[in-house]
CSV table of C-alpha atoms in Angstrom, one decimal:
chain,number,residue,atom,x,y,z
A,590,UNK,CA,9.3,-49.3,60.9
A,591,UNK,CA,13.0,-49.6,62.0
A,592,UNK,CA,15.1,-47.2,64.5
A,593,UNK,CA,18.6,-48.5,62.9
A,594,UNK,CA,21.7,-47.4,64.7
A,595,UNK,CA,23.6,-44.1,63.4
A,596,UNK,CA,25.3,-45.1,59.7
A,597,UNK,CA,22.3,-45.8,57.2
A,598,UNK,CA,22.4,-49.1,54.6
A,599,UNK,CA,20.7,-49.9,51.8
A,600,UNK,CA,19.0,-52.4,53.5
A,601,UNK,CA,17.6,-49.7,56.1
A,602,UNK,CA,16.6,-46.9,53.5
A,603,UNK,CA,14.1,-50.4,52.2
A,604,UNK,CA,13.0,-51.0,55.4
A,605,UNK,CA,12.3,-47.4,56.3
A,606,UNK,CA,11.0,-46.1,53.1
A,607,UNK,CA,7.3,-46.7,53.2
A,608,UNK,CA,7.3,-44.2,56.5
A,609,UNK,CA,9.3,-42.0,54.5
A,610,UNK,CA,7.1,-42.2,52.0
A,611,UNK,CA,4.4,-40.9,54.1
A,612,UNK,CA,6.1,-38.7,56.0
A,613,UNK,CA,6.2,-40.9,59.3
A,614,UNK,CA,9.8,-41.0,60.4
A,615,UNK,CA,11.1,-39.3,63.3
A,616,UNK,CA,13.9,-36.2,62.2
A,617,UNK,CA,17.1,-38.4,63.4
A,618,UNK,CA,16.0,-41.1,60.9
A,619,UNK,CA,14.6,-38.9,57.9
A,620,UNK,CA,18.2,-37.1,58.5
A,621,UNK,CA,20.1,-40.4,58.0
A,622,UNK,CA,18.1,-41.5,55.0
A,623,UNK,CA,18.3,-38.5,53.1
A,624,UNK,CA,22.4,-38.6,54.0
A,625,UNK,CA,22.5,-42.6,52.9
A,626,UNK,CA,20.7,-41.8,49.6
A,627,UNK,CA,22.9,-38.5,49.1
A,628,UNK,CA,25.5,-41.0,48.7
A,629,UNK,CA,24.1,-43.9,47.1
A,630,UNK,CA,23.1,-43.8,43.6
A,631,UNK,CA,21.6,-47.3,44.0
A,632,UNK,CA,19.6,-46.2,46.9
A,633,UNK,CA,18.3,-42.9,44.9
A,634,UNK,CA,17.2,-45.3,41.9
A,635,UNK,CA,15.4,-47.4,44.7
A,636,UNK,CA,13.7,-44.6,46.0
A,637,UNK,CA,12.8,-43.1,42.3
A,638,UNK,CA,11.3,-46.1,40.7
A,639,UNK,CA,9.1,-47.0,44.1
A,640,UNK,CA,7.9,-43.2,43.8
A,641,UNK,CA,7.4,-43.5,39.9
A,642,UNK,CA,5.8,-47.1,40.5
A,643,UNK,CA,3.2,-45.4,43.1
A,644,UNK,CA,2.3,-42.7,40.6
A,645,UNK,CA,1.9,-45.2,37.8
A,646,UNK,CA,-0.7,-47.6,40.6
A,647,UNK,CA,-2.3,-44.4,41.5
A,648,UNK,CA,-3.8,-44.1,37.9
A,649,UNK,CA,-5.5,-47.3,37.5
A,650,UNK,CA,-7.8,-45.6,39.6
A,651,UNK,CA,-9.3,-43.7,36.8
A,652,UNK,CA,-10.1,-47.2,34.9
A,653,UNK,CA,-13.3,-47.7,34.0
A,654,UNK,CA,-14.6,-51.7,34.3
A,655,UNK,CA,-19.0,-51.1,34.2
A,656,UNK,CA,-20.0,-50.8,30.8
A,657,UNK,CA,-23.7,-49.7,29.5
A,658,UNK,CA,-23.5,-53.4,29.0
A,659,UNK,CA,-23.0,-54.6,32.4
A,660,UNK,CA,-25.5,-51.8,33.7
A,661,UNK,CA,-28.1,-53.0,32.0
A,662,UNK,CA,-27.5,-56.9,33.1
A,663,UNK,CA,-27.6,-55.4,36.5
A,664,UNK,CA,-30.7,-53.1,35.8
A,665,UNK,CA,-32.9,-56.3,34.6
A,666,UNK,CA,-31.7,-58.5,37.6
A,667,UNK,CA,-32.8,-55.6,39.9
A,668,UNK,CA,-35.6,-55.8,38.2
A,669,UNK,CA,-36.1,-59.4,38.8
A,670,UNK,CA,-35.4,-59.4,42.2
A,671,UNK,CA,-36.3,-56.2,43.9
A,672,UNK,CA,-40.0,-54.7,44.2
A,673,UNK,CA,-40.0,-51.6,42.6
A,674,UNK,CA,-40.7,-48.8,44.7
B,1057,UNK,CA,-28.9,-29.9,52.9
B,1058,UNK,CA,-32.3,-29.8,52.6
B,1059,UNK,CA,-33.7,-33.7,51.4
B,1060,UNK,CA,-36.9,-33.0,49.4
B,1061,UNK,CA,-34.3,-30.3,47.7
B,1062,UNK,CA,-31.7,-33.0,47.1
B,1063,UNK,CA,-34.4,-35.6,45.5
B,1064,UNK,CA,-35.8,-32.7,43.0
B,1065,UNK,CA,-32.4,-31.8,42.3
B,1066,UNK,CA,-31.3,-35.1,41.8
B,1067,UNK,CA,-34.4,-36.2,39.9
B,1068,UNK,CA,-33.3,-33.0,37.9
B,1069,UNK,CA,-30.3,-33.7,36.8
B,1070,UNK,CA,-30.6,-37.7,35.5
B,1071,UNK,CA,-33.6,-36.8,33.8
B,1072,UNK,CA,-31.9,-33.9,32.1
B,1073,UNK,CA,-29.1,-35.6,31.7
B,1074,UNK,CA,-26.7,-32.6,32.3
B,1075,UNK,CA,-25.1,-33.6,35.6
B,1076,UNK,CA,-22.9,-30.8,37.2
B,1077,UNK,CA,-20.6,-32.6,39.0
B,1078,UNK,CA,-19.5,-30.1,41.2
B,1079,UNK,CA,-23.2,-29.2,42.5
B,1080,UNK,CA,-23.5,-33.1,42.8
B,1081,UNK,CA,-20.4,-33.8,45.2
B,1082,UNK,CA,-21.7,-31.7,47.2
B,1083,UNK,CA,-24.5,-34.1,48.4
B,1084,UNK,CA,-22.2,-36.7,50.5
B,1085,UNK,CA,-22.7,-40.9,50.3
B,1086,UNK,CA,-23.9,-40.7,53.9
B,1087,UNK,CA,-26.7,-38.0,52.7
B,1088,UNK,CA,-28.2,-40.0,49.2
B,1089,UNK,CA,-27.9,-43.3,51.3
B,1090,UNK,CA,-29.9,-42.0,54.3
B,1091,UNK,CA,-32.2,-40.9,51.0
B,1092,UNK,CA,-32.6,-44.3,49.7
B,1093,UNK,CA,-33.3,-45.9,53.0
B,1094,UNK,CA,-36.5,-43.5,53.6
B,1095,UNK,CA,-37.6,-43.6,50.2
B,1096,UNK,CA,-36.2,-46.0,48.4
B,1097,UNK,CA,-36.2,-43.9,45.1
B,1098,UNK,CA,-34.5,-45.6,42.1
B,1099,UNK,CA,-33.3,-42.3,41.0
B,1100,UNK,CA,-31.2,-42.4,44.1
B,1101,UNK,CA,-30.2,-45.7,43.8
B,1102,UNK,CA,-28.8,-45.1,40.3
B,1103,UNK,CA,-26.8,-42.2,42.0
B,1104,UNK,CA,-25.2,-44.2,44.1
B,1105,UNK,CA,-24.5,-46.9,41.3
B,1106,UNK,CA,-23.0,-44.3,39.3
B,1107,UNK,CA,-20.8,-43.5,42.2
B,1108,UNK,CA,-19.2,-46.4,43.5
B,1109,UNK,CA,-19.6,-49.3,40.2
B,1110,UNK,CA,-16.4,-48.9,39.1
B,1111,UNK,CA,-14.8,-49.4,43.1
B,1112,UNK,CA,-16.8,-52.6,43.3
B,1113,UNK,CA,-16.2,-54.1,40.5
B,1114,UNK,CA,-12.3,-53.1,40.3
B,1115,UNK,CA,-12.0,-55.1,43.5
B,1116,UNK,CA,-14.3,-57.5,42.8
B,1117,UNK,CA,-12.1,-58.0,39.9
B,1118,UNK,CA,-8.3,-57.7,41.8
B,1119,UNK,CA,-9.7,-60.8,44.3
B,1120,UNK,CA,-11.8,-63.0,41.9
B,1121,UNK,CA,-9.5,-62.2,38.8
B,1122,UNK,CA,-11.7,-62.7,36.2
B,1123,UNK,CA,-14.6,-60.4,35.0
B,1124,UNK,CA,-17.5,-62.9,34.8
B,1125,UNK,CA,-16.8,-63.6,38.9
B,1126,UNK,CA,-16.1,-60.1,39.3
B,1127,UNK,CA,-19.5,-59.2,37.7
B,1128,UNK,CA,-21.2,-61.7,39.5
B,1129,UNK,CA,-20.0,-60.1,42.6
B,1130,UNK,CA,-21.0,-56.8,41.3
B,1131,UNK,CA,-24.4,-57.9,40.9
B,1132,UNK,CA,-24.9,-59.4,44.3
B,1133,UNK,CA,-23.6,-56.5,45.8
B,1134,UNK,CA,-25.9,-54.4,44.8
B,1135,UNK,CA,-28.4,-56.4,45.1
B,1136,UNK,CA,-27.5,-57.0,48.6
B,1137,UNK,CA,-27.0,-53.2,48.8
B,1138,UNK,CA,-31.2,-52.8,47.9
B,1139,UNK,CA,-31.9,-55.3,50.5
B,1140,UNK,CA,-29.6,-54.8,53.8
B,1141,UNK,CA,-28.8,-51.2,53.0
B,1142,UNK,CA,-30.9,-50.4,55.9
B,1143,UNK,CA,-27.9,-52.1,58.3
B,1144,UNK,CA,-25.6,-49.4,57.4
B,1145,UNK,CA,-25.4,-47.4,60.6
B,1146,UNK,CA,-22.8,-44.4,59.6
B,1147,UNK,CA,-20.7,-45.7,62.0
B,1148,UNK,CA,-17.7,-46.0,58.9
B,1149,UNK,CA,-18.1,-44.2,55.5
B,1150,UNK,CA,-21.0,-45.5,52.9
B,1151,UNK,CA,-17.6,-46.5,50.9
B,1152,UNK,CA,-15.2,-47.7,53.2
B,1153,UNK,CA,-18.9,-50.5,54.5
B,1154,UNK,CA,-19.6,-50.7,50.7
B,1155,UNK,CA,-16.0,-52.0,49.9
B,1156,UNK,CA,-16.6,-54.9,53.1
B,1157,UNK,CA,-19.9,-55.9,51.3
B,1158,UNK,CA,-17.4,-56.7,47.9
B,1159,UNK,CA,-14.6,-57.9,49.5
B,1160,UNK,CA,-16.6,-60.3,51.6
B,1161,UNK,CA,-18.4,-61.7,48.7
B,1162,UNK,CA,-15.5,-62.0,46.4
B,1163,UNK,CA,-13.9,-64.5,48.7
B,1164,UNK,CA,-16.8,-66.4,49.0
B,1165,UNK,CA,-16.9,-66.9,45.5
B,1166,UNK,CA,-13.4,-67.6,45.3
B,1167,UNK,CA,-13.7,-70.1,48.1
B,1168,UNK,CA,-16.6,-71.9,46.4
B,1169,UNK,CA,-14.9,-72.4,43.4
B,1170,UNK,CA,-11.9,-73.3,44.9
B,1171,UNK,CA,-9.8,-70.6,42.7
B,1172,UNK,CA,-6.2,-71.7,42.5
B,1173,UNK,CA,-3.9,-68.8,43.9
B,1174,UNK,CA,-0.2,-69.4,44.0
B,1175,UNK,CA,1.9,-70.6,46.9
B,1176,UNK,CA,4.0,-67.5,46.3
B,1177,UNK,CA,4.9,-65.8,49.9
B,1178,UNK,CA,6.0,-62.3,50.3
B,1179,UNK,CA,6.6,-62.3,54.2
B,1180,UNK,CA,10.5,-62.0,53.7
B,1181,UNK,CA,10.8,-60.8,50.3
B,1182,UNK,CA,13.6,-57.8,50.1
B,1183,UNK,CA,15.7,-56.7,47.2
B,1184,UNK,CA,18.5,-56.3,49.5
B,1185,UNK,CA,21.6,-59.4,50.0
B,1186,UNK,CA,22.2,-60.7,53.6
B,1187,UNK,CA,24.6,-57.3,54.0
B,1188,UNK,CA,21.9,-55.2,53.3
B,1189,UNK,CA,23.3,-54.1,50.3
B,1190,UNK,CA,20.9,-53.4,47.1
B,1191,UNK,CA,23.7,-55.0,45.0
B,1192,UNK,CA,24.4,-52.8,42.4
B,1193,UNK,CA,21.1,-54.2,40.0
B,1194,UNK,CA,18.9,-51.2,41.2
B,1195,UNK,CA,20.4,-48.4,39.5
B,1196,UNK,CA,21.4,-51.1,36.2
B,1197,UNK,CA,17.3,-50.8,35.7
B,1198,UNK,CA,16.1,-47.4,36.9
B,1199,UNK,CA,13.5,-47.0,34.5
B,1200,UNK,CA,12.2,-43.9,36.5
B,1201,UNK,CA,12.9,-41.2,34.1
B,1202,UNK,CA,12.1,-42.9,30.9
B,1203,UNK,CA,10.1,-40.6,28.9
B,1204,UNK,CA,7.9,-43.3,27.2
B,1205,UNK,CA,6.4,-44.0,30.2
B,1206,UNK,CA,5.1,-40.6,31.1
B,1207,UNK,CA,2.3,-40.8,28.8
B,1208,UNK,CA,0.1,-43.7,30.4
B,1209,UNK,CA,0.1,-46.0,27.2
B,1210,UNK,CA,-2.3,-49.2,27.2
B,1211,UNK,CA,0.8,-51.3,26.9
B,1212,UNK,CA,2.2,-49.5,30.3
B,1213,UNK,CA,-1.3,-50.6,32.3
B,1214,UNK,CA,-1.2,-53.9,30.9
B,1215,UNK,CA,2.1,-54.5,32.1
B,1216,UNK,CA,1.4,-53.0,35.9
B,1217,UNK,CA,-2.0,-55.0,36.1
B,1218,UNK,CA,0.2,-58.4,35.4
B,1219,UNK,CA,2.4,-57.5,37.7
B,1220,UNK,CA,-0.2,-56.8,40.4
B,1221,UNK,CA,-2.0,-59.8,39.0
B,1222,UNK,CA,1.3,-61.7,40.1
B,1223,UNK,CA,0.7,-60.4,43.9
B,1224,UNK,CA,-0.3,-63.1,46.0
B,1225,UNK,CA,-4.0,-62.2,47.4
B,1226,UNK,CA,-3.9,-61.0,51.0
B,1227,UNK,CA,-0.8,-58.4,49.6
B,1228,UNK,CA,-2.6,-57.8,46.3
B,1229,UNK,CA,-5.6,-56.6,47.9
B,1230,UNK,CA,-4.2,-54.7,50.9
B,1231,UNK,CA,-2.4,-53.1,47.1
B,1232,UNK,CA,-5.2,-52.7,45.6
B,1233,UNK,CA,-7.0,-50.3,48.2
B,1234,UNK,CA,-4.2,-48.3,49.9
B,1235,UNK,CA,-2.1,-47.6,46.7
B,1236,UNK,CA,-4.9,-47.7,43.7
B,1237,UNK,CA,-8.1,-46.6,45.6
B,1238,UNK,CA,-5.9,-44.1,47.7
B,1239,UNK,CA,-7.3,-45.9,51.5
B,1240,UNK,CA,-5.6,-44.9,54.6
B,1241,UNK,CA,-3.8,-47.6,56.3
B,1242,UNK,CA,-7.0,-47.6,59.0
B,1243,UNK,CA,-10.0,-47.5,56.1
B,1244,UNK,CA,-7.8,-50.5,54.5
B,1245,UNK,CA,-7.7,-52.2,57.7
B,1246,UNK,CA,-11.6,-52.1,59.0
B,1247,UNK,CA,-12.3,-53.6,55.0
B,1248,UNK,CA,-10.3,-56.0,55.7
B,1249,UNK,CA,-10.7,-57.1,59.7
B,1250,UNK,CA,-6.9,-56.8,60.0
B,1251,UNK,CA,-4.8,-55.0,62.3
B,1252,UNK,CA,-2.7,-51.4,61.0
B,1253,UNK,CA,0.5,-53.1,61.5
B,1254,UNK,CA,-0.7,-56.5,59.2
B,1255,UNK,CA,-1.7,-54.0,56.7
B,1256,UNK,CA,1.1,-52.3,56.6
B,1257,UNK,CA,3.3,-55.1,56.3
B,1258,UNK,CA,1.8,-56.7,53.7
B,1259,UNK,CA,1.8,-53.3,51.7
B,1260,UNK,CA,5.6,-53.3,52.3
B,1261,UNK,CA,5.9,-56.8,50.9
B,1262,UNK,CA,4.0,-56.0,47.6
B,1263,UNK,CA,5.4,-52.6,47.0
B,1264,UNK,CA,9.1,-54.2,47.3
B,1265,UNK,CA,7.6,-57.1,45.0
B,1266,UNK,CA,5.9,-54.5,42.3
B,1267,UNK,CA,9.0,-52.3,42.0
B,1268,UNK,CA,11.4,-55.6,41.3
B,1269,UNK,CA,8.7,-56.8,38.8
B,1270,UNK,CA,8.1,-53.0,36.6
B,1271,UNK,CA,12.0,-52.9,37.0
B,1272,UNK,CA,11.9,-56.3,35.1
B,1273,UNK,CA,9.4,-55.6,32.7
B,1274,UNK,CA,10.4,-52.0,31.9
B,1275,UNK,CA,14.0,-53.2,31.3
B,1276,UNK,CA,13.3,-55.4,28.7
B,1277,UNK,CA,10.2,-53.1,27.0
B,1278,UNK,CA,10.9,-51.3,24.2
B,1279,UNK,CA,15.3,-51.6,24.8
């Protein structure tokens, strides 16, 4: 995202972390954000609870929304609507 | 894989009702929807229902916000997915053209109602002061190791669907299908017609945003 000069702050281990995240940055940069957050607890709680707040998204994806219920609506509006084959 | 071995299978295992789901994911999207074009079997079709309901309707839902829209989109995409399936040219994946189809008519319905979505703008939110610095507040509400949250408790989604909820739309959708539906930056872009770089940006925006708000919420829940 950013190529900050040499001497990380908080402000560039925000900026930076989604590319850190996925792995993106270039070794200089990785170097000086893992040397910043070495350092700074508040930095390491930033990066923690964005990890922890990923994992927690990532399992909505196992919600279930379409009941029998709304199946069945569907079904008999298909019905309605489309020829059947 | 063989077709008329795919529809027997397939006719196989609805009717029998004892679906081996790793057997079955082994017949891609592309394959069953090349299927339904040529023979427009309703086995297949409920297939592909089974498959991808719950995607359309979760984002159905994440734009329109409520569920009677969000089924209402639900119902017209499929419907439109019986009649115009035939326009899908492989050219993306079934899910990535499938998600377009939903996201296209959930903000047509939200036009023509003329939803109200909040003013709120992320394009310079940052948790950070005009130093740069994070303030000291970060680590005063690191709620990442709280052992109450490990299990997945109803009350826990609630309060992370709020918060998304509280997303304003362009950055709670580009949320919804990079960081909940597990999109690449790319996939999320052709859904959305943007560029990689808008789609990245607004991800920033609502990440920042989400982590300030679960900070919030998980401070004050159960202290």
């Amino acid at each position: 995202m950013t190529n900050p000069p040499h001497g990380f702050i908080c402000k560039d281990v925000v900026e930076n972390i989604m590319d850190y995240i996925d792995k993106e940055l270039d070794l200089e940069t990785l170097s000086e954000l893992e040397k910043h957050t070495g350092m700074c607890p508040e930095c390491r709680a930033f990066v923690d609870t964005y990890n922890r707040m990923l994992d927690l998204a990532g399992k909505l994806k196992e919600k279930k929304f379409v009941t029998p219920e709304i199946r069945n609506r569907l079904r008999i509006l298909l019905q309605s609507k489309v020829k059947p084959s | 894989m063989e077709r008329g071995f795919i529809k027997r299978f397939i006719n196989t295992i609805t009717r029998s009702k004892s679906s081996d789901d790793s057997t079955m994911s082994a017949i891609s999207d592309e394959e069953l929807v090349q299927m339904y074009i040529e023979q427009e079997d309703e086995l297949i079709f409920e297939e592909i229902l089974s498959r991808h309901a719950d995607k359309v309707f979760g984002l159905a839902l994440r734009i329109t916000r409520t569920t009677e829209d969000a089924e209402e989109v639900f119902q017209e995409v499929f419907i439109t997915l019986t009649k115009k399936i035939g326009t899908f040219r492989g050219e993306s994946k079934f899910s990535s053209w499938l998600y377009r189809v939903t996201a296209n008519a959930s903000y047509m319905r939200i036009r023509s109602e003329k939803k109200h979505e909040s003013n709120l703008s992320l394009e310079s939110y940052a948790p950070y002061d005009e130093k740069g610095s994070l303030m000291g507040r970060i680590r005063n509400k690191d709620w990442s190791s709280r052992p109450d949250l490990a299990i997945f408790s109803k009350e826990a989604v609630t309060i992370i669907e709020n918060s998304i909820n509280e997303l304003p739309e362009s950055n709670r959708v580009v949320f919804h299908l990079r960081d909940i539906e597990g999109l690449s930056n790319e996939e999320a872009a052709k859904v959305l017609g943007l560029s990689v770089a808008a789609v990245k940006s607004r991800l920033h925006r609502a990440r920042l945003f989400l982590r300030d708000k679960l900070s919030d919420y998980f401070y004050e829940w159960r202290k």
